[in-house]
Amino acid sequence: MRADNQSLLGVPPKDFILLGVSGRPWLELPLFLVLLVSYILAMLGNIAIILVSRLDPQLHSPMYFFLSHLSFLDLCYTTTTVPQMLVNLGSSRKTISYGGCTVQYAVFHWLGCTECIVLAAMALDRYVAICEPLHYALIMHRPLCKQLMAMAWLSGFGNSLVQVVLTVQLPFCGRQVLDNFFCEVPAMIKLSCANTTVNDTTLAVLVAFFVLVPLALILLSYGFIARAVLQIQSSKARHKAVGTCSSHLAVVSLFYLPAIYMYLQPPASYSQEQGKFISLFYSIITPTLNPFIYTLRNKDVKGALRKLLTKLWHLCRK
């Protein structure tokens, strides 16, 4: 009765219960170990990418400037969600405060929209490098790169702010159980007991803009890149061009395919059971794989990492 009275007064619940895999308790320990190992690998891999991009003079180019921002995004992505998931999986109390939940879905949405634009900026960089190599330094100058990243972070924040303002106004009528591993906007909208047409429409329109417009630019860039690569006479130069682009394409696929499934399907067909595991994939698996994709297929990054590890080894021996 008290919960009903509070909901009528518009008072939000004090906390939410995150079900995760509570219905399959035998999965909790294996999932805890997978998340812990993935989180450690994601932290180490992305910190390493940021360090070598900053410390190695050979990597002071727009490509690695954007890559360092992508790695920082992935660090924030995992840190926003994984520690809370580990705490919940390791205890019987699987809750998150209302304020903590709001911060979590706000930051998560901000980072997701920002990453869409960062990936588009990286595609633009590859287009200029391959299709306009003589004008590369003139076009992709440092101020432009900084402006693109500022636009990415600020527009992502603006989109997140709109979603947060709309979501915090939703009543939950005493409902506190989120069938998810962490808080995110679609799950919050689904939990609400009010008419969520405005929220659903706003989310669909803004996410479509932030997902489909950058994706269209990426595909357009790679269409021009493919045409330019086919015209390269040297097989060595062609292989190098394909190698630098394949890493970015792999990262784009890992990020966009789950995001499109998660955010661009009609609300009526949204499956919470499938959605929470897809959320788990792009919140931890994708950020963990990204640094390895770029490291394994990039000789410059591998060389820079080797030099960094050698320096650290000599420092430890002193």
JSON list of N, CA, C and O in Angstrom, two decimals, residues 147-172:
[
{"chain": "A", "resi": 147, "resn": "GLN", "atom": "N", "xyz": [38.29, 18.71, -33.17]},
{"chain": "A", "resi": 147, "resn": "GLN", "atom": "CA", "xyz": [36.91, 19.17, -33.34]},
{"chain": "A", "resi": 147, "resn": "GLN", "atom": "C", "xyz": [35.94, 18.00, -33.54]},
{"chain": "A", "resi": 147, "resn": "GLN", "atom": "O", "xyz": [34.82, 18.00, -33.01]},
{"chain": "A", "resi": 148, "resn": "LEU", "atom": "N", "xyz": [36.37, 16.99, -34.30]},
{"chain": "A", "resi": 148, "resn": "LEU", "atom": "CA", "xyz": [35.53, 15.81, -34.51]},
{"chain": "A", "resi": 148, "resn": "LEU", "atom": "C", "xyz": [35.27, 15.08, -33.20]},
{"chain": "A", "resi": 148, "resn": "LEU", "atom": "O", "xyz": [34.15, 14.64, -32.93]},
{"chain": "A", "resi": 149, "resn": "MET", "atom": "N", "xyz": [36.32, 14.94, -32.38]},
{"chain": "A", "resi": 149, "resn": "MET", "atom": "CA", "xyz": [36.15, 14.26, -31.09]},
{"chain": "A", "resi": 149, "resn": "MET", "atom": "C", "xyz": [35.31, 15.08, -30.12]},
{"chain": "A", "resi": 149, "resn": "MET", "atom": "O", "xyz": [34.49, 14.52, -29.38]},
{"chain": "A", "resi": 150, "resn": "ALA", "atom": "N", "xyz": [35.48, 16.40, -30.15]},
{"chain": "A", "resi": 150, "resn": "ALA", "atom": "CA", "xyz": [34.65, 17.26, -29.29]},
{"chain": "A", "resi": 150, "resn": "ALA", "atom": "C", "xyz": [33.18, 17.14, -29.70]},
{"chain": "A", "resi": 150, "resn": "ALA", "atom": "O", "xyz": [32.29, 17.05, -28.84]},
{"chain": "A", "resi": 151, "resn": "MET", "atom": "N", "xyz": [32.92, 17.12, -31.00]},
{"chain": "A", "resi": 151, "resn": "MET", "atom": "CA", "xyz": [31.56, 16.96, -31.51]},
{"chain": "A", "resi": 151, "resn": "MET", "atom": "C", "xyz": [30.99, 15.61, -31.08]},
{"chain": "A", "resi": 151, "resn": "MET", "atom": "O", "xyz": [29.82, 15.52, -30.70]},
{"chain": "A", "resi": 152, "resn": "ALA", "atom": "N", "xyz": [31.81, 14.56, -31.14]},
{"chain": "A", "resi": 152, "resn": "ALA", "atom": "CA", "xyz": [31.35, 13.23, -30.76]},
{"chain": "A", "resi": 152, "resn": "ALA", "atom": "C", "xyz": [30.93, 13.19, -29.29]},
{"chain": "A", "resi": 152, "resn": "ALA", "atom": "O", "xyz": [29.83, 12.73, -28.96]},
{"chain": "A", "resi": 153, "resn": "TRP", "atom": "N", "xyz": [31.79, 13.70, -28.42]},
{"chain": "A", "resi": 153, "resn": "TRP", "atom": "CA", "xyz": [31.49, 13.66, -26.98]},
{"chain": "A", "resi": 153, "resn": "TRP", "atom": "C", "xyz": [30.32, 14.56, -26.62]},
{"chain": "A", "resi": 153, "resn": "TRP", "atom": "O", "xyz": [29.45, 14.17, -25.83]},
{"chain": "A", "resi": 154, "resn": "LEU", "atom": "N", "xyz": [30.25, 15.75, -27.20]},
{"chain": "A", "resi": 154, "resn": "LEU", "atom": "CA", "xyz": [29.18, 16.69, -26.85]},
{"chain": "A", "resi": 154, "resn": "LEU", "atom": "C", "xyz": [27.82, 16.26, -27.40]},
{"chain": "A", "resi": 154, "resn": "LEU", "atom": "O", "xyz": [26.80, 16.36, -26.70]},
{"chain": "A", "resi": 155, "resn": "SER", "atom": "N", "xyz": [27.79, 15.76, -28.62]},
{"chain": "A", "resi": 155, "resn": "SER", "atom": "CA", "xyz": [26.52, 15.30, -29.19]},
{"chain": "A", "resi": 155, "resn": "SER", "atom": "C", "xyz": [26.01, 14.05, -28.47]},
{"chain": "A", "resi": 155, "resn": "SER", "atom": "O", "xyz": [24.81, 13.91, -28.24]},
{"chain": "A", "resi": 156, "resn": "GLY", "atom": "N", "xyz": [26.93, 13.15, -28.11]},
{"chain": "A", "resi": 156, "resn": "GLY", "atom": "CA", "xyz": [26.54, 11.98, -27.33]},
{"chain": "A", "resi": 156, "resn": "GLY", "atom": "C", "xyz": [25.96, 12.38, -25.98]},
{"chain": "A", "resi": 156, "resn": "GLY", "atom": "O", "xyz": [24.96, 11.82, -25.52]},
{"chain": "A", "resi": 157, "resn": "PHE", "atom": "N", "xyz": [26.58, 13.38, -25.35]},
{"chain": "A", "resi": 157, "resn": "PHE", "atom": "CA", "xyz": [26.08, 13.87, -24.06]},
{"chain": "A", "resi": 157, "resn": "PHE", "atom": "C", "xyz": [24.69, 14.50, -24.21]},
{"chain": "A", "resi": 157, "resn": "PHE", "atom": "O", "xyz": [23.80, 14.28, -23.39]},
{"chain": "A", "resi": 158, "resn": "GLY", "atom": "N", "xyz": [24.51, 15.29, -25.28]},
{"chain": "A", "resi": 158, "resn": "GLY", "atom": "CA", "xyz": [23.21, 15.91, -25.52]},
{"chain": "A", "resi": 158, "resn": "GLY", "atom": "C", "xyz": [22.11, 14.90, -25.71]},
{"chain": "A", "resi": 158, "resn": "GLY", "atom": "O", "xyz": [21.01, 15.03, -25.16]},
{"chain": "A", "resi": 159, "resn": "ASN", "atom": "N", "xyz": [22.38, 13.85, -26.48]},
{"chain": "A", "resi": 159, "resn": "ASN", "atom": "CA", "xyz": [21.41, 12.79, -26.69]},
{"chain": "A", "resi": 159, "resn": "ASN", "atom": "C", "xyz": [21.07, 12.08, -25.38]},
{"chain": "A", "resi": 159, "resn": "ASN", "atom": "O", "xyz": [19.91, 11.83, -25.07]},
{"chain": "A", "resi": 160, "resn": "SER", "atom": "N", "xyz": [22.11, 11.77, -24.61]},
{"chain": "A", "resi": 160, "resn": "SER", "atom": "CA", "xyz": [21.89, 11.12, -23.32]},
{"chain": "A", "resi": 160, "resn": "SER", "atom": "C", "xyz": [21.05, 11.99, -22.38]},
{"chain": "A", "resi": 160, "resn": "SER", "atom": "O", "xyz": [20.18, 11.49, -21.68]},
{"chain": "A", "resi": 161, "resn": "LEU", "atom": "N", "xyz": [21.32, 13.29, -22.40]},
{"chain": "A", "resi": 161, "resn": "LEU", "atom": "CA", "xyz": [20.58, 14.21, -21.53]},
{"chain": "A", "resi": 161, "resn": "LEU", "atom": "C", "xyz": [19.09, 14.18, -21.85]},
{"chain": "A", "resi": 161, "resn": "LEU", "atom": "O", "xyz": [18.25, 14.16, -20.94]},
{"chain": "A", "resi": 162, "resn": "VAL", "atom": "N", "xyz": [18.76, 14.17, -23.14]},
{"chain": "A", "resi": 162, "resn": "VAL", "atom": "CA", "xyz": [17.35, 14.11, -23.55]},
{"chain": "A", "resi": 162, "resn": "VAL", "atom": "C", "xyz": [16.70, 12.83, -23.03]},
{"chain": "A", "resi": 162, "resn": "VAL", "atom": "O", "xyz": [15.60, 12.84, -22.47]},
{"chain": "A", "resi": 163, "resn": "GLN", "atom": "N", "xyz": [17.41, 11.69, -23.19]},
{"chain": "A", "resi": 163, "resn": "GLN", "atom": "CA", "xyz": [16.86, 10.41, -22.74]},
{"chain": "A", "resi": 163, "resn": "GLN", "atom": "C", "xyz": [16.68, 10.37, -21.23]},
{"chain": "A", "resi": 163, "resn": "GLN", "atom": "O", "xyz": [15.68, 9.85, -20.72]},
{"chain": "A", "resi": 164, "resn": "VAL", "atom": "N", "xyz": [17.63, 10.93, -20.50]},
{"chain": "A", "resi": 164, "resn": "VAL", "atom": "CA", "xyz": [17.56, 10.92, -19.04]},
{"chain": "A", "resi": 164, "resn": "VAL", "atom": "C", "xyz": [16.38, 11.78, -18.56]},
{"chain": "A", "resi": 164, "resn": "VAL", "atom": "O", "xyz": [15.62, 11.36, -17.68]},
{"chain": "A", "resi": 165, "resn": "VAL", "atom": "N", "xyz": [16.22, 12.97, -19.14]},
{"chain": "A", "resi": 165, "resn": "VAL", "atom": "CA", "xyz": [15.13, 13.86, -18.75]},
{"chain": "A", "resi": 165, "resn": "VAL", "atom": "C", "xyz": [13.77, 13.18, -18.95]},
{"chain": "A", "resi": 165, "resn": "VAL", "atom": "O", "xyz": [12.87, 13.28, -18.11]},
{"chain": "A", "resi": 166, "resn": "LEU", "atom": "N", "xyz": [13.63, 12.45, -20.05]},
{"chain": "A", "resi": 166, "resn": "LEU", "atom": "CA", "xyz": [12.37, 11.75, -20.31]},
{"chain": "A", "resi": 166, "resn": "LEU", "atom": "C", "xyz": [12.19, 10.52, -19.42]},
{"chain": "A", "resi": 166, "resn": "LEU", "atom": "O", "xyz": [11.09, 10.24, -18.95]},
{"chain": "A", "resi": 167, "resn": "THR", "atom": "N", "xyz": [13.27, 9.80, -19.18]},
{"chain": "A", "resi": 167, "resn": "THR", "atom": "CA", "xyz": [13.18, 8.54, -18.43]},
{"chain": "A", "resi": 167, "resn": "THR", "atom": "C", "xyz": [12.93, 8.77, -16.94]},
{"chain": "A", "resi": 167, "resn": "THR", "atom": "O", "xyz": [12.18, 8.01, -16.31]},
{"chain": "A", "resi": 168, "resn": "VAL", "atom": "N", "xyz": [13.54, 9.79, -16.35]},
{"chain": "A", "resi": 168, "resn": "VAL", "atom": "CA", "xyz": [13.37, 10.02, -14.90]},
{"chain": "A", "resi": 168, "resn": "VAL", "atom": "C", "xyz": [11.94, 10.46, -14.57]},
{"chain": "A", "resi": 168, "resn": "VAL", "atom": "O", "xyz": [11.54, 10.41, -13.39]},
{"chain": "A", "resi": 169, "resn": "GLN", "atom": "N", "xyz": [11.17, 10.86, -15.56]},
{"chain": "A", "resi": 169, "resn": "GLN", "atom": "CA", "xyz": [9.79, 11.27, -15.31]},
{"chain": "A", "resi": 169, "resn": "GLN", "atom": "C", "xyz": [8.82, 10.08, -15.33]},
{"chain": "A", "resi": 169, "resn": "GLN", "atom": "O", "xyz": [7.65, 10.23, -14.98]},
{"chain": "A", "resi": 170, "resn": "LEU", "atom": "N", "xyz": [9.30, 8.91, -15.73]},
{"chain": "A", "resi": 170, "resn": "LEU", "atom": "CA", "xyz": [8.43, 7.75, -15.82]},
{"chain": "A", "resi": 170, "resn": "LEU", "atom": "C", "xyz": [8.06, 7.23, -14.43]},
{"chain": "A", "resi": 170, "resn": "LEU", "atom": "O", "xyz": [8.93, 7.05, -13.57]},
{"chain": "A", "resi": 171, "resn": "PRO", "atom": "N", "xyz": [6.77, 6.94, -14.20]},
{"chain": "A", "resi": 171, "resn": "PRO", "atom": "CA", "xyz": [6.38, 6.27, -12.95]},
{"chain": "A", "resi": 171, "resn": "PRO", "atom": "C", "xyz": [6.55, 4.76, -13.07]},
{"chain": "A", "resi": 171, "resn": "PRO", "atom": "O", "xyz": [6.43, 4.21, -14.17]},
{"chain": "A", "resi": 172, "resn": "PHE", "atom": "N", "xyz": [6.83, 4.11, -11.95]},
{"chain": "A", "resi": 172, "resn": "PHE", "atom": "CA", "xyz": [7.03, 2.66, -11.98]},
{"chain": "A", "resi": 172, "resn": "PHE", "atom": "C", "xyz": [6.00, 1.89, -11.16]},
{"chain": "A", "resi": 172, "resn": "PHE", "atom": "O", "xyz": [6.00, 0.66, -11.16]}
]
